[in-house]
Short mmCIF file of C-alpha atoms in Angstrom, two decimals:
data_model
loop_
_atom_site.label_atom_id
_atom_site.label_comp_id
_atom_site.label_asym_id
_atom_site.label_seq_id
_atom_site.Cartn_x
_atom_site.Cartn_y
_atom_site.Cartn_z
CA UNK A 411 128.19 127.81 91.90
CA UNK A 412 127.43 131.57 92.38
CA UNK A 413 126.78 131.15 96.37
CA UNK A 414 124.31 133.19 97.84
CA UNK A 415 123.21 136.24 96.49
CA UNK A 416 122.00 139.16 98.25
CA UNK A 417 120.83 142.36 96.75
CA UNK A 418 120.63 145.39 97.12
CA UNK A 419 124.36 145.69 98.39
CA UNK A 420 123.70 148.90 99.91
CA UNK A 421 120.17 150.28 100.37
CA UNK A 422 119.62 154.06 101.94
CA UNK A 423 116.23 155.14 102.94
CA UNK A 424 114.52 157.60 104.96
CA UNK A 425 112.26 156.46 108.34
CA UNK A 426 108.78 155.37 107.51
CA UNK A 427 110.16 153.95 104.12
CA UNK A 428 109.12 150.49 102.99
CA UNK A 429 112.43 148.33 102.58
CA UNK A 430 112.82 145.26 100.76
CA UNK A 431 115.82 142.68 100.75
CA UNK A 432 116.45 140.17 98.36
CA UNK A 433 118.48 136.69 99.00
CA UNK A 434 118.50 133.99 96.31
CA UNK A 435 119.89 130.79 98.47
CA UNK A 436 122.12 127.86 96.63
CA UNK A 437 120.58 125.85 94.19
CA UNK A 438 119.44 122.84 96.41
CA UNK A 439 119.68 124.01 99.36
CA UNK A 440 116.72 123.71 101.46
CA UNK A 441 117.12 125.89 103.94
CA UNK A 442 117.28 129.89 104.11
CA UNK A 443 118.10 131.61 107.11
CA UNK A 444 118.08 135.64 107.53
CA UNK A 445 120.52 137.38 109.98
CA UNK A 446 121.35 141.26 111.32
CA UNK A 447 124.53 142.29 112.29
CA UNK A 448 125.17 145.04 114.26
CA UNK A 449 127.85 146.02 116.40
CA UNK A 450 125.54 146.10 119.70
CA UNK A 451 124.24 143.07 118.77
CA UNK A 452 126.24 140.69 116.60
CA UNK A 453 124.61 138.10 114.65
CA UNK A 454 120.70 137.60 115.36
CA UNK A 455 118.84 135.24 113.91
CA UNK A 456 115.60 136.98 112.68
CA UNK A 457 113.47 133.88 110.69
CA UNK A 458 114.31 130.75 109.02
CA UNK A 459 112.24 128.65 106.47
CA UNK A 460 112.61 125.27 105.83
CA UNK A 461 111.31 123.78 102.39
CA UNK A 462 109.85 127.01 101.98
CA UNK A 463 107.99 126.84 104.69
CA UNK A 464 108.81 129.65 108.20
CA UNK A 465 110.05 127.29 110.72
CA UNK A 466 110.94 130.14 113.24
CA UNK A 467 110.33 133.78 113.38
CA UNK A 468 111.07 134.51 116.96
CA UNK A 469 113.96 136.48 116.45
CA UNK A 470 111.93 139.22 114.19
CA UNK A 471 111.91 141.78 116.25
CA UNK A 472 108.82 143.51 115.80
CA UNK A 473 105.44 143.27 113.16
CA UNK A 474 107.05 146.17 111.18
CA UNK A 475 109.47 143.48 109.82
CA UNK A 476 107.92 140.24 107.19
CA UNK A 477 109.85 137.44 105.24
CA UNK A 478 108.41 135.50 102.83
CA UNK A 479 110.09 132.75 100.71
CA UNK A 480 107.53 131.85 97.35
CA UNK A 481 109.43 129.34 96.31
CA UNK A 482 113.33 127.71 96.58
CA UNK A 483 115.13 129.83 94.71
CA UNK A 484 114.14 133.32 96.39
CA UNK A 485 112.79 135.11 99.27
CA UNK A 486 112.55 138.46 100.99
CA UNK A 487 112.80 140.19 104.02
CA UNK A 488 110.70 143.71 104.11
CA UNK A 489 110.75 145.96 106.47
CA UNK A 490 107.85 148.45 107.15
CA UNK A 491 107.36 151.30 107.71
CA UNK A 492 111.80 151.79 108.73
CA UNK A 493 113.35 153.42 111.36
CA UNK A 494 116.47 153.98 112.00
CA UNK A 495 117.62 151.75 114.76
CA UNK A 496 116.99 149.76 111.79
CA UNK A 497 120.31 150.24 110.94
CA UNK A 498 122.18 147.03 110.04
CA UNK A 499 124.06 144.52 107.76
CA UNK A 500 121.34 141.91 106.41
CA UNK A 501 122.67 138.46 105.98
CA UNK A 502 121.19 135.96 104.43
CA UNK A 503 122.47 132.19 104.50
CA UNK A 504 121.55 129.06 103.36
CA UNK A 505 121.78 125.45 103.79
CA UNK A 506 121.64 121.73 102.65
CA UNK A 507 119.31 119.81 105.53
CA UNK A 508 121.39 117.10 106.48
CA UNK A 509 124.37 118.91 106.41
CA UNK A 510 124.54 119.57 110.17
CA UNK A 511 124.17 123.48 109.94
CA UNK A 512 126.62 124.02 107.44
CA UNK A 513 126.02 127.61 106.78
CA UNK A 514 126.54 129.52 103.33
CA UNK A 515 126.01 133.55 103.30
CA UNK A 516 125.67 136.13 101.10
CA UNK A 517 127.66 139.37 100.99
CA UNK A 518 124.76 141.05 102.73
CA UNK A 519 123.30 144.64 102.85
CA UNK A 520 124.12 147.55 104.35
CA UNK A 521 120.88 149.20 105.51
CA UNK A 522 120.79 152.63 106.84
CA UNK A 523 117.68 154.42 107.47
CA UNK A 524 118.27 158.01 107.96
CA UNK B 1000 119.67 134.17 126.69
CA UNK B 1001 123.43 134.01 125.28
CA UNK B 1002 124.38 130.23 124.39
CA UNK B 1003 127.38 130.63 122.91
CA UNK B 1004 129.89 132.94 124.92
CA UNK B 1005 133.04 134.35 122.69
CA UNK B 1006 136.62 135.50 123.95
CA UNK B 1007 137.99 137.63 123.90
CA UNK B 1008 136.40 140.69 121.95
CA UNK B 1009 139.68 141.62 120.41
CA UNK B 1010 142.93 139.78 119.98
CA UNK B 1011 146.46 141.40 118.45
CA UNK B 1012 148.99 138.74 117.63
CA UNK B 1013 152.18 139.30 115.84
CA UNK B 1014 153.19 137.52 112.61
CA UNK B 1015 154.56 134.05 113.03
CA UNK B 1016 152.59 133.36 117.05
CA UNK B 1017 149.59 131.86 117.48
CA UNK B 1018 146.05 133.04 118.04
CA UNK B 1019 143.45 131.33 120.29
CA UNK B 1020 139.70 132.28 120.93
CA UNK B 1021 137.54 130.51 123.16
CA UNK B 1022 134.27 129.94 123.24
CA UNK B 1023 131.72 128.27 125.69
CA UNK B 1024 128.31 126.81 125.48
CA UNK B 1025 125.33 125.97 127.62
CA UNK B 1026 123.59 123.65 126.02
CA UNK B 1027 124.15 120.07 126.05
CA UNK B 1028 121.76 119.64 122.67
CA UNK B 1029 124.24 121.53 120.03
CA UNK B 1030 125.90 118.53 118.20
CA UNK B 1031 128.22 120.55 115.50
CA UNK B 1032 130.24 123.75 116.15
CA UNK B 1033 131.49 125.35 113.35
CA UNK B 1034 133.85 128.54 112.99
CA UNK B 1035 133.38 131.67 111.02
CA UNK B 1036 135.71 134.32 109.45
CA UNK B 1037 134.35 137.12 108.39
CA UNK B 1038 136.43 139.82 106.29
CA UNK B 1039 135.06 143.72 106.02
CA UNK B 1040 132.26 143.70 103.82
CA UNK B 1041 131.38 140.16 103.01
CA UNK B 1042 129.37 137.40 105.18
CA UNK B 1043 130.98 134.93 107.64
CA UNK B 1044 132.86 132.22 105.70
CA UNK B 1045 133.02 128.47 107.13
CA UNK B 1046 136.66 127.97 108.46
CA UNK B 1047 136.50 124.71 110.04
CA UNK B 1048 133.92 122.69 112.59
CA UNK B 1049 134.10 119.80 114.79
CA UNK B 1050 131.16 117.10 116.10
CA UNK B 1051 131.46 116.58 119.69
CA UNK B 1052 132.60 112.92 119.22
CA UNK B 1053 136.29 114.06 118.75
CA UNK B 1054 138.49 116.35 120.49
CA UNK B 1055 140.28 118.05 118.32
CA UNK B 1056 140.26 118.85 114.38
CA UNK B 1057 142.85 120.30 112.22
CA UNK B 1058 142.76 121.31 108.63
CA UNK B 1059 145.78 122.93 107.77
CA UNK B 1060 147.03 126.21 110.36
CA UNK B 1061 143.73 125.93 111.82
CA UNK B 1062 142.74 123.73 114.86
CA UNK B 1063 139.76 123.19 116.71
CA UNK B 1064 140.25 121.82 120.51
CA UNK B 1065 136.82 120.81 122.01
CA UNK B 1066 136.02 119.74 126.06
CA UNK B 1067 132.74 118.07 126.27
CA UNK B 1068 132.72 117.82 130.03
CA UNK B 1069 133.67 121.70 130.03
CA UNK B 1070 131.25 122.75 126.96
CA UNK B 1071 134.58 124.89 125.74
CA UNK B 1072 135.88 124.53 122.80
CA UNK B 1073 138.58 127.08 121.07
CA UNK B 1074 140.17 127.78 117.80
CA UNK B 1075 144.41 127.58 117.38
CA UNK B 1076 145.84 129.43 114.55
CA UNK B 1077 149.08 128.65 113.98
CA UNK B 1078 151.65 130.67 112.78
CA UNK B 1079 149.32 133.69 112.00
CA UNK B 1080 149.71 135.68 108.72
CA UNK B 1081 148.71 138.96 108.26
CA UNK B 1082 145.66 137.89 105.74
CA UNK B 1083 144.23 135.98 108.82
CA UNK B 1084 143.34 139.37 110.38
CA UNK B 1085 139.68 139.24 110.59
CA UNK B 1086 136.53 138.73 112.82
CA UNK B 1087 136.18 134.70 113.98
CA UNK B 1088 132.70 134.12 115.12
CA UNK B 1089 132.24 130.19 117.05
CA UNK B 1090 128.86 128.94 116.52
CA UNK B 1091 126.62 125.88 117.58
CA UNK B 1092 123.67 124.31 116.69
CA UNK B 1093 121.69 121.26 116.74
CA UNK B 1094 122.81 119.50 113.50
CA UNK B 1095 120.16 118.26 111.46
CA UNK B 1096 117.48 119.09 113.96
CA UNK B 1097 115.68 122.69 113.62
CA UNK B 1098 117.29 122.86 109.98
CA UNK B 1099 120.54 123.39 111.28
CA UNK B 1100 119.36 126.51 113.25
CA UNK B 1101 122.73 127.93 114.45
CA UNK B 1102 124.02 130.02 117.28
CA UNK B 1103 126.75 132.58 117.10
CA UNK B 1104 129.15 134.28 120.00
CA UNK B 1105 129.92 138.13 119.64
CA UNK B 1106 132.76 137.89 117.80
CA UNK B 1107 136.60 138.11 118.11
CA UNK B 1108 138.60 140.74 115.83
CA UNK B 1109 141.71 139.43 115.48
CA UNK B 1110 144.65 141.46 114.06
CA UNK B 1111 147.95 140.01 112.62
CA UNK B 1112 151.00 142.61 113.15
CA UNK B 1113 153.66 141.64 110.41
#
């Protein structure tokens, strides 16, 4: 099994930029999750889907940022326009439901926004 | 609102001792708490996790010791290697409810001297 993957790896942009992260979760898993990870901070939820579907998006921290996930095998997480307290490693995990929160994650991507 | 409350921030152990970090929670819902290591540049890996129907779960040099009563619950490394030096992140969520929706503390950095 690949795991998840992430891409870009590294993305560099300047402030006002549109930004747009890619995750493609496990095969079979049925649940995608999307993380930041910043020193300040540590791990933050931002949104999770379920079957596709946004379950809870109460962690994105402003309308400048949007997740969508088309269908099980891929979804995004845009941010825009970008500034840069936007900053961050993006994580994106996934999981089997049923398997108690059994997280998976991708390498992740370094964002800076200069 | 922090749930999940990590210590300490950093931790320096030499080769051979053993490492604890401690984590506490405050809500009586979470049902699974599962550990994280995370190594520079990639995502937090699952190390080990316990239900809160036992007190304590070992797999290998690592050990889980969980107080219900207290909502604590810690992670033991035994006899520390240098390769264990990494960031541990406790976690806790409400198992198969909210799609496994986890929790993380901040965070320990924990450094192996050999």
């Amino acid at each position: 099994d690949a795991g998840v993957i992430q891409s870009p790896r590294h993305e560099v942009t300047e402030m006002g930029q549109e930004v747009t992260l890619r995750c493609k979760p496990i095969s079979g898993h049925n649940s995608l999750f999307w993380y930041r990870q910043t020193m300040m901070r540590g791990l933050e939820l931002l949104i999770y889907f379920n079957n596709n579907v946004p379950i809870d998006d109460s962690g994105m921290p402003e309308d400048r940022f949007s997740a969508k996930m088309p269908n099980a095998s891929f979804s995004t997480l845009k941010i825009q326009p970008s500034e840069p307290r936007d900053s961050a490693v993006y994580f994106c995990a996934s999981s089997l439901q049923g398997s108690r929160g059994k997280l998976f994650f991708g390498s992740g991507t370094q964002l800076s926004v200069l | 609102q922090q749930q999940v409350k990590q210590s300490p921030q950093s931790l320096i152990v030499q080769k051979g001792g053993i490492s604890i970090i401690n984590c506490a929670y405050e809500n009586t819902a979470f049902d699974y708490f599962p550990w994280y290591q995370q190594f520079p540049g990639k995502g937090p890996a699952l190390l080990i996790a316990i239900r809160p129907d036992v007190s304590e779960k070992k797999e290998g040099r690592f050990t889980i010791s969980f107080n219900k009563s207290a909502k604590q619950f810690s992670l033991h490394i035994m006899d520390s290697q240098p390769g264990d030096s990494a960031t541990y992140f406790c976690a806790a969520s409400m198992g198969n409810t909210n799609a496994g929706k986890s929790t993380f503390g901040d965070g320990t950095t924990l450094t192996v001297k050999p």
